[in-house]
Amino acid sequence: MEVDEMEDEAPSSQCELPLNEDGLSAQQESAPSQISVPVESVCVDGRAVDKLTEGLLSHYLPDLQNSKRALQELTQNQVILLDTLDQEVTKFRECNTLLDLNSLFTEAKLYHNKLINIRKEMITLHEKTTKLKTLGKKKLLVLNGISNGNKKS
């Protein structure tokens, strides 16, 4: 890694703020109207920064990787749950469709029975009307016979 390469180099120092001859930083010189507060310059060894970075990464990286794996597993489980839920919704819709079909067949049977009853009533009404017609014809014949008999006398 790059960290190993940096360890092989000569020790280097990093200073945050360069100081002038008076011991003041460039920021302090540029703001004369403000109250000047001495700024400490921190010089840090490059190796120390690298070691601290490695230590920080080695401390937190395993937990972060475990969290990443756990999140990936949770995401996979969510996908599986969503697929299962989708299948259940499809089954539920099919069941509702079957219930609708059953109710349609029940209604069809009900209306079929009503039609059968109407047909029976129509047949009985037809029989009654034919009987009334024959009775009416007989009465007409009797009346005609009586009226014909009155004319002969």
PDB file of C-alpha atoms in Angstrom:
ATOM      1  CA  MET A   1       0.000   0.000   0.000  1.00  0.00           C
ATOM      2  CA  GLU A   2       0.955   3.649  -0.130  1.00  0.00           C
ATOM      3  CA  VAL A   3       1.342   3.705   3.628  1.00  0.00           C
ATOM      4  CA  ASP A   4       4.208   1.222   3.475  1.00  0.00           C
ATOM      5  CA  GLU A   5       5.973   3.329   0.862  1.00  0.00           C
ATOM      6  CA  MET A   6       5.699   6.397   3.065  1.00  0.00           C
ATOM      7  CA  GLU A   7       7.239   4.548   6.022  1.00  0.00           C
ATOM      8  CA  ASP A   8      10.303   3.742   3.967  1.00  0.00           C
ATOM      9  CA  GLU A   9      10.956   7.405   3.230  1.00  0.00           C
ATOM     10  CA  ALA A  10      12.894   9.646   5.517  1.00  0.00           C
ATOM     11  CA  PRO A  11      10.995  11.169   8.434  1.00  0.00           C
ATOM     12  CA  SER A  12       9.112  14.255   7.395  1.00  0.00           C
ATOM     13  CA  SER A  13       7.550  16.992   9.449  1.00  0.00           C
ATOM     14  CA  GLN A  14       4.337  18.776   8.726  1.00  0.00           C
ATOM     15  CA  CYS A  15       3.731  22.173  10.263  1.00  0.00           C
ATOM     16  CA  GLU A  16       0.339  23.680  10.110  1.00  0.00           C
ATOM     17  CA  LEU A  17       1.213  27.371  10.087  1.00  0.00           C
ATOM     18  CA  PRO A  18       4.473  28.826   8.838  1.00  0.00           C
ATOM     19  CA  LEU A  19       5.966  31.441  11.163  1.00  0.00           C
ATOM     20  CA  ASN A  20       7.848  34.592  10.225  1.00  0.00           C
ATOM     21  CA  GLU A  21      10.935  36.009  12.004  1.00  0.00           C
ATOM     22  CA  ASP A  22       8.842  37.498  14.821  1.00  0.00           C
ATOM     23  CA  GLY A  23       7.174  34.180  15.589  1.00  0.00           C
ATOM     24  CA  LEU A  24       3.815  35.293  14.175  1.00  0.00           C
ATOM     25  CA  SER A  25       1.850  33.419  11.590  1.00  0.00           C
ATOM     26  CA  ALA A  26       0.810  34.944   8.274  1.00  0.00           C
ATOM     27  CA  GLN A  27      -2.773  35.147   9.534  1.00  0.00           C
ATOM     28  CA  GLN A  28      -1.761  37.153  12.556  1.00  0.00           C
ATOM     29  CA  GLU A  29       0.200  39.621  10.447  1.00  0.00           C
ATOM     30  CA  SER A  30      -2.670  40.190   8.008  1.00  0.00           C
ATOM     31  CA  ALA A  31      -5.173  41.133  10.716  1.00  0.00           C
ATOM     32  CA  PRO A  32      -3.555  43.985  12.681  1.00  0.00           C
ATOM     33  CA  SER A  33      -6.855  45.495  13.811  1.00  0.00           C
ATOM     34  CA  GLN A  34      -7.883  42.360  15.635  1.00  0.00           C
ATOM     35  CA  ILE A  35      -6.520  41.231  18.941  1.00  0.00           C
ATOM     36  CA  SER A  36      -3.620  38.979  18.213  1.00  0.00           C
ATOM     37  CA  VAL A  37      -3.716  35.642  19.904  1.00  0.00           C
ATOM     38  CA  PRO A  38      -0.625  33.530  19.649  1.00  0.00           C
ATOM     39  CA  VAL A  39      -1.232  30.501  17.457  1.00  0.00           C
ATOM     40  CA  GLU A  40       0.612  27.351  18.301  1.00  0.00           C
ATOM     41  CA  SER A  41       2.260  25.695  15.419  1.00  0.00           C
ATOM     42  CA  VAL A  42       2.010  21.953  15.487  1.00  0.00           C
ATOM     43  CA  CYS A  43       4.627  19.942  13.729  1.00  0.00           C
ATOM     44  CA  VAL A  44       3.663  16.327  13.227  1.00  0.00           C
ATOM     45  CA  ASP A  45       5.812  13.554  11.958  1.00  0.00           C
ATOM     46  CA  GLY A  46       4.476  11.959   8.744  1.00  0.00           C
ATOM     47  CA  ARG A  47       5.030   8.483  10.153  1.00  0.00           C
ATOM     48  CA  ALA A  48       2.956   9.358  13.187  1.00  0.00           C
ATOM     49  CA  VAL A  49       0.095  10.494  10.959  1.00  0.00           C
ATOM     50  CA  ASP A  50       0.336   7.270   8.976  1.00  0.00           C
ATOM     51  CA  LYS A  51       0.428   5.143  12.135  1.00  0.00           C
ATOM     52  CA  LEU A  52      -2.548   7.007  13.601  1.00  0.00           C
ATOM     53  CA  THR A  53      -4.450   6.581  10.337  1.00  0.00           C
ATOM     54  CA  GLU A  54      -3.666   2.865  10.243  1.00  0.00           C
ATOM     55  CA  GLY A  55      -4.667   2.476  13.872  1.00  0.00           C
ATOM     56  CA  LEU A  56      -7.929   4.317  13.335  1.00  0.00           C
ATOM     57  CA  LEU A  57      -8.733   2.261  10.239  1.00  0.00           C
ATOM     58  CA  SER A  58      -7.798  -1.026  11.908  1.00  0.00           C
ATOM     59  CA  HIS A  59     -10.002  -0.118  14.855  1.00  0.00           C
ATOM     60  CA  TYR A  60     -13.130   0.952  12.952  1.00  0.00           C
ATOM     61  CA  LEU A  61     -12.856  -0.862   9.613  1.00  0.00           C
ATOM     62  CA  PRO A  62     -13.893  -4.366  10.848  1.00  0.00           C
ATOM     63  CA  ASP A  63     -17.009  -2.976  12.499  1.00  0.00           C
ATOM     64  CA  LEU A  64     -17.841  -1.007   9.376  1.00  0.00           C
ATOM     65  CA  GLN A  65     -17.359  -4.078   7.190  1.00  0.00           C
ATOM     66  CA  ASN A  66     -19.550  -6.148   9.527  1.00  0.00           C
ATOM     67  CA  SER A  67     -22.199  -3.434   9.383  1.00  0.00           C
ATOM     68  CA  LYS A  68     -21.957  -3.399   5.590  1.00  0.00           C
ATOM     69  CA  ARG A  69     -22.437  -7.185   5.455  1.00  0.00           C
ATOM     70  CA  ALA A  70     -25.376  -6.963   7.843  1.00  0.00           C
ATOM     71  CA  LEU A  71     -26.971  -4.251   5.716  1.00  0.00           C
ATOM     72  CA  GLN A  72     -26.450  -6.311   2.558  1.00  0.00           C
ATOM     73  CA  GLU A  73     -28.046  -9.314   4.258  1.00  0.00           C
ATOM     74  CA  LEU A  74     -30.965  -7.185   5.405  1.00  0.00           C
ATOM     75  CA  THR A  75     -31.389  -5.846   1.887  1.00  0.00           C
ATOM     76  CA  GLN A  76     -31.429  -9.389   0.480  1.00  0.00           C
ATOM     77  CA  ASN A  77     -33.969 -10.426   3.104  1.00  0.00           C
ATOM     78  CA  GLN A  78     -36.108  -7.425   2.204  1.00  0.00           C
ATOM     79  CA  VAL A  79     -36.035  -8.433  -1.453  1.00  0.00           C
ATOM     80  CA  ILE A  80     -37.080 -11.969  -0.512  1.00  0.00           C
ATOM     81  CA  LEU A  81     -39.856 -10.630   1.711  1.00  0.00           C
ATOM     82  CA  LEU A  82     -41.089  -8.325  -1.049  1.00  0.00           C
ATOM     83  CA  ASP A  83     -41.186 -11.238  -3.503  1.00  0.00           C
ATOM     84  CA  THR A  84     -43.063 -13.380  -0.987  1.00  0.00           C
ATOM     85  CA  LEU A  85     -45.488 -10.551  -0.285  1.00  0.00           C
ATOM     86  CA  ASP A  86     -46.058 -10.101  -4.010  1.00  0.00           C
ATOM     87  CA  GLN A  87     -46.822 -13.816  -4.341  1.00  0.00           C
ATOM     88  CA  GLU A  88     -49.243 -13.636  -1.418  1.00  0.00           C
ATOM     89  CA  VAL A  89     -51.001 -10.649  -2.959  1.00  0.00           C
ATOM     90  CA  THR A  90     -51.322 -12.593  -6.214  1.00  0.00           C
ATOM     91  CA  LYS A  91     -52.788 -15.584  -4.352  1.00  0.00           C
ATOM     92  CA  PHE A  92     -55.180 -13.282  -2.510  1.00  0.00           C
ATOM     93  CA  ARG A  93     -56.353 -11.771  -5.780  1.00  0.00           C
ATOM     94  CA  GLU A  94     -56.881 -15.253  -7.232  1.00  0.00           C
ATOM     95  CA  CYS A  95     -58.923 -16.219  -4.161  1.00  0.00           C
ATOM     96  CA  ASN A  96     -61.017 -13.088  -4.533  1.00  0.00           C
ATOM     97  CA  THR A  97     -61.517 -13.920  -8.194  1.00  0.00           C
ATOM     98  CA  LEU A  98     -62.653 -17.425  -7.225  1.00  0.00           C
ATOM     99  CA  LEU A  99     -65.006 -15.974  -4.632  1.00  0.00           C
ATOM    100  CA  ASP A 100     -66.396 -13.636  -7.274  1.00  0.00           C
ATOM    101  CA  LEU A 101     -66.881 -16.604  -9.622  1.00  0.00           C
ATOM    102  CA  ASN A 102     -68.607 -18.578  -6.872  1.00  0.00           C
ATOM    103  CA  SER A 103     -70.940 -15.692  -6.150  1.00  0.00           C
ATOM    104  CA  LEU A 104     -71.660 -15.368  -9.890  1.00  0.00           C
ATOM    105  CA  PHE A 105     -72.514 -19.069 -10.110  1.00  0.00           C
ATOM    106  CA  THR A 106     -74.727 -18.777  -7.037  1.00  0.00           C
ATOM    107  CA  GLU A 107     -76.526 -15.828  -8.620  1.00  0.00           C
ATOM    108  CA  ALA A 108     -76.854 -17.744 -11.882  1.00  0.00           C
ATOM    109  CA  LYS A 109     -78.462 -20.677 -10.030  1.00  0.00           C
ATOM    110  CA  LEU A 110     -80.821 -18.298  -8.242  1.00  0.00           C
ATOM    111  CA  TYR A 111     -81.902 -16.642 -11.498  1.00  0.00           C
ATOM    112  CA  HIS A 112     -82.194 -20.050 -13.180  1.00  0.00           C
ATOM    113  CA  ASN A 113     -84.588 -21.166 -10.439  1.00  0.00           C
ATOM    114  CA  LYS A 114     -86.558 -17.929 -10.864  1.00  0.00           C
ATOM    115  CA  LEU A 115     -86.796 -18.585 -14.618  1.00  0.00           C
ATOM    116  CA  ILE A 116     -87.988 -22.136 -13.977  1.00  0.00           C
ATOM    117  CA  ASN A 117     -90.695 -20.799 -11.635  1.00  0.00           C
ATOM    118  CA  ILE A 118     -91.742 -18.191 -14.212  1.00  0.00           C
ATOM    119  CA  ARG A 119     -91.911 -20.937 -16.873  1.00  0.00           C
ATOM    120  CA  LYS A 120     -94.116 -23.098 -14.638  1.00  0.00           C
ATOM    121  CA  GLU A 121     -96.397 -20.130 -14.001  1.00  0.00           C
ATOM    122  CA  MET A 122     -96.572 -19.428 -17.742  1.00  0.00           C
ATOM    123  CA  ILE A 123     -97.503 -23.093 -18.399  1.00  0.00           C
ATOM    124  CA  THR A 124    -100.238 -23.034 -15.750  1.00  0.00           C
ATOM    125  CA  LEU A 125    -101.534 -19.714 -17.112  1.00  0.00           C
ATOM    126  CA  HIS A 126    -101.538 -21.200 -20.616  1.00  0.00           C
ATOM    127  CA  GLU A 127    -103.458 -24.254 -19.380  1.00  0.00           C
ATOM    128  CA  LYS A 128    -105.968 -22.043 -17.596  1.00  0.00           C
ATOM    129  CA  THR A 129    -106.445 -19.844 -20.649  1.00  0.00           C
ATOM    130  CA  THR A 130    -106.974 -22.880 -22.907  1.00  0.00           C
ATOM    131  CA  LYS A 131    -109.504 -24.277 -20.433  1.00  0.00           C
ATOM    132  CA  LEU A 132    -111.241 -20.890 -20.337  1.00  0.00           C
ATOM    133  CA  LYS A 133    -111.281 -20.765 -24.138  1.00  0.00           C
ATOM    134  CA  THR A 134    -112.832 -24.224 -24.417  1.00  0.00           C
ATOM    135  CA  LEU A 135    -115.323 -23.362 -21.712  1.00  0.00           C
ATOM    136  CA  GLY A 136    -116.134 -20.116 -23.513  1.00  0.00           C
ATOM    137  CA  LYS A 137    -116.608 -21.997 -26.804  1.00  0.00           C
ATOM    138  CA  LYS A 138    -118.902 -24.499 -25.136  1.00  0.00           C
ATOM    139  CA  LYS A 139    -120.935 -21.709 -23.592  1.00  0.00           C
ATOM    140  CA  LEU A 140    -121.107 -19.982 -26.960  1.00  0.00           C
ATOM    141  CA  LEU A 141    -122.367 -23.201 -28.534  1.00  0.00           C
ATOM    142  CA  VAL A 142    -124.933 -23.598 -25.809  1.00  0.00           C
ATOM    143  CA  LEU A 143    -126.034 -19.997 -26.208  1.00  0.00           C
ATOM    144  CA  ASN A 144    -126.146 -20.367 -29.961  1.00  0.00           C
ATOM    145  CA  GLY A 145    -128.145 -23.582 -29.573  1.00  0.00           C
ATOM    146  CA  ILE A 146    -130.574 -21.858 -27.289  1.00  0.00           C
ATOM    147  CA  SER A 147    -130.875 -18.885 -29.543  1.00  0.00           C
ATOM    148  CA  ASN A 148    -131.349 -21.181 -32.571  1.00  0.00           C
ATOM    149  CA  GLY A 149    -133.965 -23.139 -30.636  1.00  0.00           C
ATOM    150  CA  ASN A 150    -135.860 -19.959 -29.863  1.00  0.00           C
ATOM    151  CA  LYS A 151    -135.928 -19.007 -33.477  1.00  0.00           C
ATOM    152  CA  LYS A 152    -137.409 -22.383 -34.477  1.00  0.00           C
ATOM    153  CA  SER A 153    -140.178 -22.178 -32.079  1.00  0.00           C
TER     154      SER A 153
END
